[in-house]
Amino acid sequence: MIEIQQAIRDQLKAQGYTNAFSESIMEQLIDKIDDSRKILNWENIFKVHRGRFRTAASAVEVIERLREGDLKLGEQVAQVLEEEGQTLIDSPRDVKAWLKEVITANNLQGIVFIWDEFTEFFTNNVPVTPLQELAQATGDMPFYLLLVTHRALSQFTRIDDDTRKKLMDRFHPCHLEMTPVTAYKLIGNVIRAEPNFRHEWESKQDSLWSQVDVAMLHINILGEQVNKEELKLLPPIHPFSAYLLATISSLYSSSQRTFFQFLKKMEPGSFQWFIANYPRDGWYWLTPDYLWLYFFEETKIEDIEAISDLLSHYNSAKDRLTEEETRIFRIMMLLTALQRQTEGAHSLLRPNLSVIKRMFVGTTLYNRVEKIAEGLRSKDIMLAIPSGNDTEYIIPRVTIDHDKLRQYQQKAEASLTMEKMINVKKAEAEFAPKLKELFLLQGAAKLRHPIQIATVKELKNRREHVLQGVKKPYEIGVVLVVPQEDDKLVDSENIAKTLTREYPNYCILISQMSFGSKRWKDWIQFRARTWYYDEMRDNNMKKYCDTKANSIVTEWINTVRISKIRSFFRGKQEELSGFEGITSYLGGLVEIVFPYGPERIDKTATLYTNPWGKTGAEIGLQVAKSIQRPYKDVVDKLVKQRLWKESDLDHHTNHPVARLKRTVDELFADQSSVNISELWTAVQQPPYGLMPSPIGILLFSFLLNSYSTGYYYSDGVNSLALNPNKLAELIHEVLKNIGSSENYTIRKMSDEGEKFCLLAKEIFHLAPEQATYPEEARKNMIAAIIKLGYPLWTVIYYSTEAPHLNTTQQTRKAVAILNEALVYDRGELSDVEMKEIVDLVYPERHHLRQCLSRDRMQKGMQIFWSTHAPRLQVLRKKLGMGETEIMAQLRLLLNEDINMWCEKRVKDKLHTVIKNLDLIHAMNLLCGVKKHDLESIRNYFRGTWFTSKLPLTCFREGQPDNVVAMIDYINELIYYPAHVPEENRADDIRSLKQEITIAIKSDISITRKLIEKYAGQNISEQETKLLYESLPVLSGVPENEVREAILRALSQQSRQRKIAELKQKWEELTDSKSPISWSEENRTPIQWVLEGHAHHEFFTNYSNLQHLTESELDEAISHLLDYSTKFGVLLDREHVLDRFTEISAGDYANLVRQSGKMDDVRDYIYNAFNGNVYQWPLQLGQINQRVRQWVNDNYQSSAYPKLVEVIEKMSPTDIKDFIRDLVAKDALIGIRLLTAMQDGK
């Protein structure tokens, strides 16, 4: 603030404004410390803080220099005075007032204050609150504040986000920067040749430019568009130096001024310095390494903290380098600094080898950059990280937390093992993918050989357990065994021989190249460092260590690729020269295991790896409309070899296709039904080894072509005629393992099967498509019986009473054997079983066909009922029930389809049906309804007839034993449907109907009995009725809950009586509804009239009656009775008004009383607080203030006249005595009286 005031003061004086204005902060300082004014002892203060004023010889000199306007000294003086407890007007408010006065007093249109070099203000972390307030003041007066910084506000790290936002809200940011085009023009204008040497210079300029012409192309492509003619004017400044100069100027605000100094001043690395010292030793160009020397090494940029590690690393390494190494090293440092500043957004500002080389285009160093950079890497001065086809250079991390790094080292050693790294099943297995890539398996081999990798240690310890991966019969598993150490190979070969002999579908390959302890140690170290740098968020070092770890593995993998391998298969050992021979070796194994495999037909990779589906099956079954590749190649080859027709296969008996066909035909010849999934598994086995692939589905379908017509298929549920298109669908689903494809079978129908199907169609009226196959026919026979709605054996009962039918023992046997066949738990019928059925049933076919109708089978069921349960018909007629309702009851009891109904079981269930019907009849009589099933009677009983809130079992109370027994029986029947009573007591229900009804319908009577039982109380019928009405619905709850509910209701009823008694007594005593209503009616809190804790507790409880316990209600009633006399004061209106005045007016109570306007005061307070009188005690302080205000406002018209009248009557002596006594007791009155008397003088 001092700076602003002093600067304005100086400018006003310089412009001739002599009009006096308010004293500035500097003037305040002078006034405070000038001893002649005797404000403070400045001489002593100066002596105490003498060390702070090294540039001033005495206290007097300080004053003189302040008068001369020494701002720096003024700040020191102000700071010292503040420490001494002396305040200045260095507050934003005072300064704003000072600015307004200056503008007004000097008749100024306004003040424009431009504060240059404001960067330092933010850098020093000075509080910005005064600045914000001053900026806000610009809206109130013509004061304009412009702050000039050389960095964006976002670049000041010492300003927090909240402060930064406030400043952005107060100030309008305006960003100005030097564009690259401007920079190029400025540089070009600086370079001027001496007139005498102009032609020579222009010639030399062209010669120099021709060396770096390509640089302009790089800048245009990778950086930004530049004008060639402008760059041609820049030599000896290298084009990349110009580009980076412009970049530095835009990235570092302070360097925009330093940019001009670079061109004009004679300092190391500057343009003038280069002109004075070069060309030398064939070096003509001011290359970008000089920019590092000038701007960074000499630290001419701000925010040096961001590159402090670069400067430290550079200074520690530069003395060990040659001149050429120094040049490259400087470029690396420069690009690293610029990459950080731009966050890697520009490809030309990255420390990559390609970029570093471009920086020296046209120099003698260009072709040696890579070699020199490698030298810096080999000296560990820089670290190299592969980056695509390029190399990025980073500085090694200087500061390392060795304790934390050691922890990661221990973690790596404990958690990373060779076994984990080669485990193909683990995503984190780092070595496994690279080792698998060594095999280069393609086409059939990729499907044929699942690969596992194990260490020699695992092979020795786990033996056969390392042999994993083979899950399909067409596979030959490959286990690659790698040693971690050379000495681990001992005995591994014998184990491999033994295992491959015992497990002939596995091949074991043992690499002779170990990983080695040194590699393992180095790899562990780099992995630990990768974790460490990841936690440190040092992505460059993390990337470097990750690259180094990967390079160790890659180097070992490359060695394994060309090293010897010992292979073992079926106990035989071979030696391979490397992975180059693996493909042919595995091919030889396939020829041994699968001599008739698809590889012998065609090895084209796409036949094994391309997507495949139903189309391949259609081609194999020769129903496809067109044949596309890769299938076409196989078909053409088979056609050419005369193998595409089944008739030709006999001429090529040893061809894989002919062998496969022979195997398939043999399976169909041996079995009546062939499971397609099992057949597919068979052809995957040696010696064929078909695989799920384009060629696999094609060949398998071709093999089944002769079975696509004239055969039937089954999916485990349906059996239908087969055709080529349907077979293609089935084959596709089997090979893809879709749904229940494991149940798909193909079969040919026998003579017995055909006769069975014909018989089924005739007897059961089936359509031809419903009996295409025995199982399909059997399924539809069952469906027909279910649709008819009656079991098959009812036809026997019908036949016995049909005069036109002759039922014989043969008929009974025919029905019996059909009953046995037409059930769900019967397996597929064999030819022998079907023959037996046909032999028995065929002679009776006409008889059975005539009987198989709904009405005749219904008649047969009625005859069955009459025969085995005569009473059923009687009850059915009593209840008015039809046959369908009886059948519905049987279905519920049997809980199975009609075809499964066994005659004996149905007989047994008839007794249950009779019992149920009898109970339904009895309950209908009891409830006065006509229901046809127990569930309906239950619903009616619970929902309509028995509506009591109490459980049915409660009505046992006080009843005779026979009625109690029946209540229990009905309760079990109605409320426990899953446990229907075994005993049939329908007759008892009918005989005790009246007694049961009377017992169950007596809600109030039972409730009184329960109250007497649970509480020992005998209450009136009216009270019982009220209590019953208050009960919740308790139907179905246990007795203990009924007891609790009744006792709870009884207690609540007692409470309500006591609440009513309490309210009645209160109204008698107070003539009001409650303490709250009394307070409102009398406009006086009842607490002010009846004081004391007991009364206040009573008032509180009265406001909460419904939540009081019975004991609390008893206490409240006792309180009213005990203090009934005292409660009488509530009816004394004058006493109530006096209590209001006493408490609300306090010390002013007598004034209010004497005014005679107590009612007015009470009304005034009531209106002021909008009623709510009961809560006034909580607002007593505010009420006292309001009353005092009323007294002051009404003093002249109320108390004052009476006071004058009293004074007039008093003698002088009495007045003096009274005043003397009054001031002795009340200090406030005494002081006010004294002040008034002094003012009067």
mmCIF file of N, CA and C in Angstrom, residues 78-151:
data_model
loop_
_atom_site.group_PDB
_atom_site.id
_atom_site.type_symbol
_atom_site.label_atom_id
_atom_site.label_comp_id
_atom_site.label_asym_id
_atom_site.label_seq_id
_atom_site.Cartn_x
_atom_site.Cartn_y
_atom_site.Cartn_z
ATOM 1 N N ALA A 78 7.871 0.934 8.866
ATOM 2 C CA ALA A 78 6.498 0.510 9.137
ATOM 3 C C ALA A 78 6.475 -0.841 9.837
ATOM 4 N N GLN A 79 7.357 -1.748 9.390
ATOM 5 C CA GLN A 79 7.401 -3.092 9.990
ATOM 6 C C GLN A 79 7.842 -3.010 11.443
ATOM 7 N N VAL A 80 8.853 -2.178 11.730
ATOM 8 C CA VAL A 80 9.349 -2.013 13.099
ATOM 9 C C VAL A 80 8.257 -1.424 13.986
ATOM 10 N N LEU A 81 7.541 -0.393 13.481
ATOM 11 C CA LEU A 81 6.491 0.235 14.280
ATOM 12 C C LEU A 81 5.358 -0.744 14.580
ATOM 13 N N GLU A 82 5.015 -1.568 13.605
ATOM 14 C CA GLU A 82 3.969 -2.566 13.842
ATOM 15 C C GLU A 82 4.382 -3.547 14.930
ATOM 16 N N GLU A 83 5.683 -3.921 14.944
ATOM 17 C CA GLU A 83 6.192 -4.813 15.996
ATOM 18 C C GLU A 83 6.142 -4.134 17.354
ATOM 19 N N GLU A 84 6.237 -2.805 17.365
ATOM 20 C CA GLU A 84 6.176 -2.036 18.607
ATOM 21 C C GLU A 84 4.743 -1.696 19.008
ATOM 22 N N GLY A 85 3.747 -2.164 18.220
ATOM 23 C CA GLY A 85 2.351 -1.943 18.576
ATOM 24 C C GLY A 85 1.772 -0.661 18.049
ATOM 25 N N GLN A 86 2.488 0.023 17.114
ATOM 26 C CA GLN A 86 1.990 1.268 16.538
ATOM 27 C C GLN A 86 1.271 0.959 15.225
ATOM 28 N N THR A 87 0.035 1.448 15.072
ATOM 29 C CA THR A 87 -0.764 1.156 13.881
ATOM 30 C C THR A 87 -0.645 2.285 12.877
ATOM 31 N N LEU A 88 -0.776 1.934 11.576
ATOM 32 C CA LEU A 88 -0.780 2.891 10.473
ATOM 33 C C LEU A 88 -2.106 2.760 9.721
ATOM 34 N N ILE A 89 -2.307 3.611 8.755
ATOM 35 C CA ILE A 89 -3.542 3.489 7.961
ATOM 36 C C ILE A 89 -3.272 2.638 6.718
ATOM 37 N N ASP A 90 -2.401 1.641 6.896
ATOM 38 C CA ASP A 90 -2.085 0.769 5.755
ATOM 39 C C ASP A 90 -3.156 -0.312 5.600
ATOM 40 N N SER A 91 -4.403 0.107 5.695
ATOM 41 C CA SER A 91 -5.516 -0.824 5.492
ATOM 42 C C SER A 91 -6.170 -0.483 4.170
ATOM 43 N N PRO A 92 -6.751 -1.450 3.490
ATOM 44 C CA PRO A 92 -7.388 -1.160 2.197
ATOM 45 C C PRO A 92 -8.454 -0.090 2.301
ATOM 46 N N ARG A 93 -9.198 -0.097 3.427
ATOM 47 C CA ARG A 93 -10.264 0.896 3.567
ATOM 48 C C ARG A 93 -9.707 2.318 3.604
ATOM 49 N N ASP A 94 -8.616 2.513 4.384
ATOM 50 C CA ASP A 94 -8.023 3.858 4.493
ATOM 51 C C ASP A 94 -7.398 4.290 3.177
ATOM 52 N N VAL A 95 -6.753 3.341 2.498
ATOM 53 C CA VAL A 95 -6.123 3.690 1.227
ATOM 54 C C VAL A 95 -7.184 4.063 0.197
ATOM 55 N N LYS A 96 -8.308 3.315 0.189
ATOM 56 C CA LYS A 96 -9.383 3.651 -0.745
ATOM 57 C C LYS A 96 -9.910 5.064 -0.464
ATOM 58 N N ALA A 97 -10.074 5.379 0.824
ATOM 59 C CA ALA A 97 -10.547 6.724 1.179
ATOM 60 C C ALA A 97 -9.531 7.782 0.735
ATOM 61 N N TRP A 98 -8.276 7.452 0.889
ATOM 62 C CA TRP A 98 -7.205 8.392 0.477
ATOM 63 C C TRP A 98 -7.233 8.621 -1.029
ATOM 64 N N LEU A 99 -7.440 7.513 -1.794
ATOM 65 C CA LEU A 99 -7.492 7.642 -3.251
ATOM 66 C C LEU A 99 -8.658 8.532 -3.685
ATOM 67 N N LYS A 100 -9.824 8.340 -3.077
ATOM 68 C CA LYS A 100 -10.985 9.163 -3.425
ATOM 69 C C LYS A 100 -10.731 10.641 -3.165
ATOM 70 N N GLU A 101 -10.085 10.893 -2.009
ATOM 71 C CA GLU A 101 -9.817 12.289 -1.651
ATOM 72 C C GLU A 101 -8.823 12.925 -2.611
ATOM 73 N N VAL A 102 -7.813 12.146 -3.035
ATOM 74 C CA VAL A 102 -6.816 12.657 -3.986
ATOM 75 C C VAL A 102 -7.485 13.037 -5.296
ATOM 76 N N ILE A 103 -8.360 12.127 -5.806
ATOM 77 C CA ILE A 103 -9.031 12.395 -7.085
ATOM 78 C C ILE A 103 -9.923 13.611 -6.973
ATOM 79 N N THR A 104 -10.662 13.736 -5.870
ATOM 80 C CA THR A 104 -11.601 14.850 -5.695
ATOM 81 C C THR A 104 -10.859 16.165 -5.487
ATOM 82 N N ALA A 105 -9.865 16.151 -4.586
ATOM 83 C CA ALA A 105 -9.162 17.391 -4.237
ATOM 84 C C ALA A 105 -8.411 17.983 -5.425
ATOM 85 N N ASN A 106 -7.900 17.140 -6.314
ATOM 86 C CA ASN A 106 -7.126 17.635 -7.453
ATOM 87 C C ASN A 106 -7.942 17.682 -8.738
ATOM 88 N N ASN A 107 -9.294 17.419 -8.594
ATOM 89 C CA ASN A 107 -10.187 17.506 -9.751
ATOM 90 C C ASN A 107 -9.683 16.637 -10.907
ATOM 91 N N LEU A 108 -9.297 15.386 -10.583
ATOM 92 C CA LEU A 108 -8.777 14.482 -11.598
ATOM 93 C C LEU A 108 -9.920 13.696 -12.244
ATOM 94 N N GLN A 109 -9.765 13.391 -13.556
ATOM 95 C CA GLN A 109 -10.735 12.506 -14.200
ATOM 96 C C GLN A 109 -10.584 11.061 -13.691
ATOM 97 N N GLY A 110 -9.406 10.728 -13.258
ATOM 98 C CA GLY A 110 -9.156 9.398 -12.726
ATOM 99 C C GLY A 110 -7.666 9.147 -12.590
ATOM 100 N N ILE A 111 -7.326 7.974 -12.054
ATOM 101 C CA ILE A 111 -5.929 7.565 -11.899
ATOM 102 C C ILE A 111 -5.756 6.207 -12.556
ATOM 103 N N VAL A 112 -4.805 6.117 -13.467
ATOM 104 C CA VAL A 112 -4.445 4.835 -14.077
ATOM 105 C C VAL A 112 -3.114 4.401 -13.466
ATOM 106 N N PHE A 113 -3.159 3.289 -12.706
ATOM 107 C CA PHE A 113 -1.956 2.825 -12.003
ATOM 108 C C PHE A 113 -1.476 1.524 -12.665
ATOM 109 N N ILE A 114 -0.345 1.589 -13.349
ATOM 110 C CA ILE A 114 0.252 0.423 -14.002
ATOM 111 C C ILE A 114 1.431 -0.035 -13.161
ATOM 112 N N TRP A 115 1.315 -1.256 -12.648
ATOM 113 C CA TRP A 115 2.365 -1.787 -11.757
ATOM 114 C C TRP A 115 3.135 -2.866 -12.515
ATOM 115 N N ASP A 116 4.286 -2.457 -13.034
ATOM 116 C CA ASP A 116 5.140 -3.375 -13.786
ATOM 117 C C ASP A 116 5.970 -4.217 -12.802
ATOM 118 N N GLU A 117 6.540 -5.298 -13.325
ATOM 119 C CA GLU A 117 7.371 -6.204 -12.517
ATOM 120 C C GLU A 117 6.604 -6.758 -11.317
ATOM 121 N N PHE A 118 5.313 -7.043 -11.505
ATOM 122 C CA PHE A 118 4.499 -7.530 -10.395
ATOM 123 C C PHE A 118 4.707 -9.021 -10.137
ATOM 124 N N THR A 119 5.521 -9.664 -10.981
ATOM 125 C CA THR A 119 5.795 -11.098 -10.832
ATOM 126 C C THR A 119 6.326 -11.413 -9.443
ATOM 127 N N GLU A 120 7.227 -10.543 -8.945
ATOM 128 C CA GLU A 120 7.885 -10.800 -7.662
ATOM 129 C C GLU A 120 6.878 -10.801 -6.512
ATOM 130 N N PHE A 121 5.795 -9.992 -6.650
ATOM 131 C CA PHE A 121 4.775 -9.934 -5.608
ATOM 132 C C PHE A 121 4.176 -11.322 -5.363
ATOM 133 N N PHE A 122 3.787 -12.009 -6.435
ATOM 134 C CA PHE A 122 3.190 -13.342 -6.307
ATOM 135 C C PHE A 122 4.231 -14.390 -5.948
ATOM 136 N N THR A 123 5.439 -14.232 -6.453
ATOM 137 C CA THR A 123 6.491 -15.211 -6.174
ATOM 138 C C THR A 123 6.831 -15.249 -4.695
ATOM 139 N N ASN A 124 6.718 -14.095 -3.991
ATOM 140 C CA ASN A 124 7.117 -14.003 -2.581
ATOM 141 C C ASN A 124 6.004 -14.378 -1.615
ATOM 142 N N ASN A 125 4.879 -14.869 -2.160
ATOM 143 C CA ASN A 125 3.805 -15.366 -1.302
ATOM 144 C C ASN A 125 3.254 -14.281 -0.386
ATOM 145 N N VAL A 126 3.062 -13.050 -0.928
ATOM 146 C CA VAL A 126 2.511 -11.933 -0.156
ATOM 147 C C VAL A 126 1.002 -12.079 -0.076
ATOM 148 N N PRO A 127 0.358 -11.745 1.070
ATOM 149 C CA PRO A 127 -1.099 -11.861 1.158
ATOM 150 C C PRO A 127 -1.787 -11.019 0.087
ATOM 151 N N VAL A 128 -2.819 -11.561 -0.522
ATOM 152 C CA VAL A 128 -3.460 -10.869 -1.642
ATOM 153 C C VAL A 128 -4.789 -10.232 -1.258
ATOM 154 N N THR A 129 -5.211 -10.358 -0.003
ATOM 155 C CA THR A 129 -6.508 -9.805 0.408
ATOM 156 C C THR A 129 -6.568 -8.290 0.200
ATOM 157 N N PRO A 130 -5.554 -7.508 0.655
ATOM 158 C CA PRO A 130 -5.587 -6.058 0.395
ATOM 159 C C PRO A 130 -5.671 -5.746 -1.091
ATOM 160 N N LEU A 131 -4.968 -6.512 -1.885
ATOM 161 C CA LEU A 131 -4.979 -6.295 -3.328
ATOM 162 C C LEU A 131 -6.371 -6.536 -3.890
ATOM 163 N N GLN A 132 -7.050 -7.582 -3.404
ATOM 164 C CA GLN A 132 -8.398 -7.876 -3.873
ATOM 165 C C GLN A 132 -9.353 -6.728 -3.539
ATOM 166 N N GLU A 133 -9.227 -6.208 -2.293
ATOM 167 C CA GLU A 133 -10.137 -5.129 -1.880
ATOM 168 C C GLU A 133 -9.874 -3.869 -2.687
ATOM 169 N N LEU A 134 -8.588 -3.599 -2.964
ATOM 170 C CA LEU A 134 -8.243 -2.430 -3.764
ATOM 171 C C LEU A 134 -8.787 -2.585 -5.180
ATOM 172 N N ALA A 135 -8.705 -3.798 -5.728
ATOM 173 C CA ALA A 135 -9.234 -4.050 -7.065
ATOM 174 C C ALA A 135 -10.743 -3.866 -7.082
ATOM 175 N N GLN A 136 -11.405 -4.279 -5.991
ATOM 176 C CA GLN A 136 -12.857 -4.115 -5.915
ATOM 177 C C GLN A 136 -13.246 -2.640 -5.866
ATOM 178 N N ALA A 137 -12.350 -1.817 -5.287
ATOM 179 C CA ALA A 137 -12.634 -0.376 -5.169
ATOM 180 C C ALA A 137 -12.673 0.309 -6.526
ATOM 181 N N THR A 138 -12.056 -0.291 -7.538
ATOM 182 C CA THR A 138 -12.064 0.333 -8.864
ATOM 183 C C THR A 138 -13.472 0.438 -9.427
ATOM 184 N N GLY A 139 -14.405 -0.307 -8.852
ATOM 185 C CA GLY A 139 -15.803 -0.200 -9.296
ATOM 186 C C GLY A 139 -16.507 0.997 -8.696
ATOM 187 N N ASP A 140 -15.930 1.589 -7.630
ATOM 188 C CA ASP A 140 -16.589 2.707 -6.937
ATOM 189 C C ASP A 140 -16.014 4.067 -7.318
ATOM 190 N N MET A 141 -14.880 4.112 -7.998
ATOM 191 C CA MET A 141 -14.254 5.398 -8.329
ATOM 192 C C MET A 141 -13.395 5.218 -9.588
ATOM 193 N N PRO A 142 -13.022 6.300 -10.233
ATOM 194 C CA PRO A 142 -12.213 6.211 -11.463
ATOM 195 C C PRO A 142 -10.744 5.902 -11.161
ATOM 196 N N PHE A 143 -10.519 4.739 -10.601
ATOM 197 C CA PHE A 143 -9.159 4.271 -10.308
ATOM 198 C C PHE A 143 -8.958 2.968 -11.062
ATOM 199 N N TYR A 144 -7.941 2.928 -11.920
ATOM 200 C CA TYR A 144 -7.716 1.780 -12.794
ATOM 201 C C TYR A 144 -6.376 1.142 -12.456
ATOM 202 N N LEU A 145 -6.427 -0.147 -12.092
ATOM 203 C CA LEU A 145 -5.237 -0.845 -11.616
ATOM 204 C C LEU A 145 -4.854 -1.929 -12.635
ATOM 205 N N LEU A 146 -3.635 -1.785 -13.204
ATOM 206 C CA LEU A 146 -3.117 -2.764 -14.161
ATOM 207 C C LEU A 146 -1.866 -3.399 -13.583
ATOM 208 N N LEU A 147 -1.898 -4.731 -13.433
ATOM 209 C CA LEU A 147 -0.756 -5.463 -12.905
ATOM 210 C C LEU A 147 -0.060 -6.174 -14.059
ATOM 211 N N VAL A 148 1.244 -5.994 -14.173
ATOM 212 C CA VAL A 148 2.010 -6.608 -15.271
ATOM 213 C C VAL A 148 2.922 -7.682 -14.690
ATOM 214 N N THR A 149 2.658 -8.962 -15.093
ATOM 215 C CA THR A 149 3.535 -10.064 -14.681
ATOM 216 C C THR A 149 4.099 -10.723 -15.936
ATOM 217 N N HIS A 150 5.162 -11.463 -15.736
ATOM 218 C CA HIS A 150 5.783 -12.148 -16.877
ATOM 219 C C HIS A 150 5.502 -13.644 -16.838
ATOM 220 N N ARG A 151 4.492 -14.001 -16.047
ATOM 221 C CA ARG A 151 4.040 -15.390 -16.007
ATOM 222 C C ARG A 151 2.531 -15.393 -15.829
#
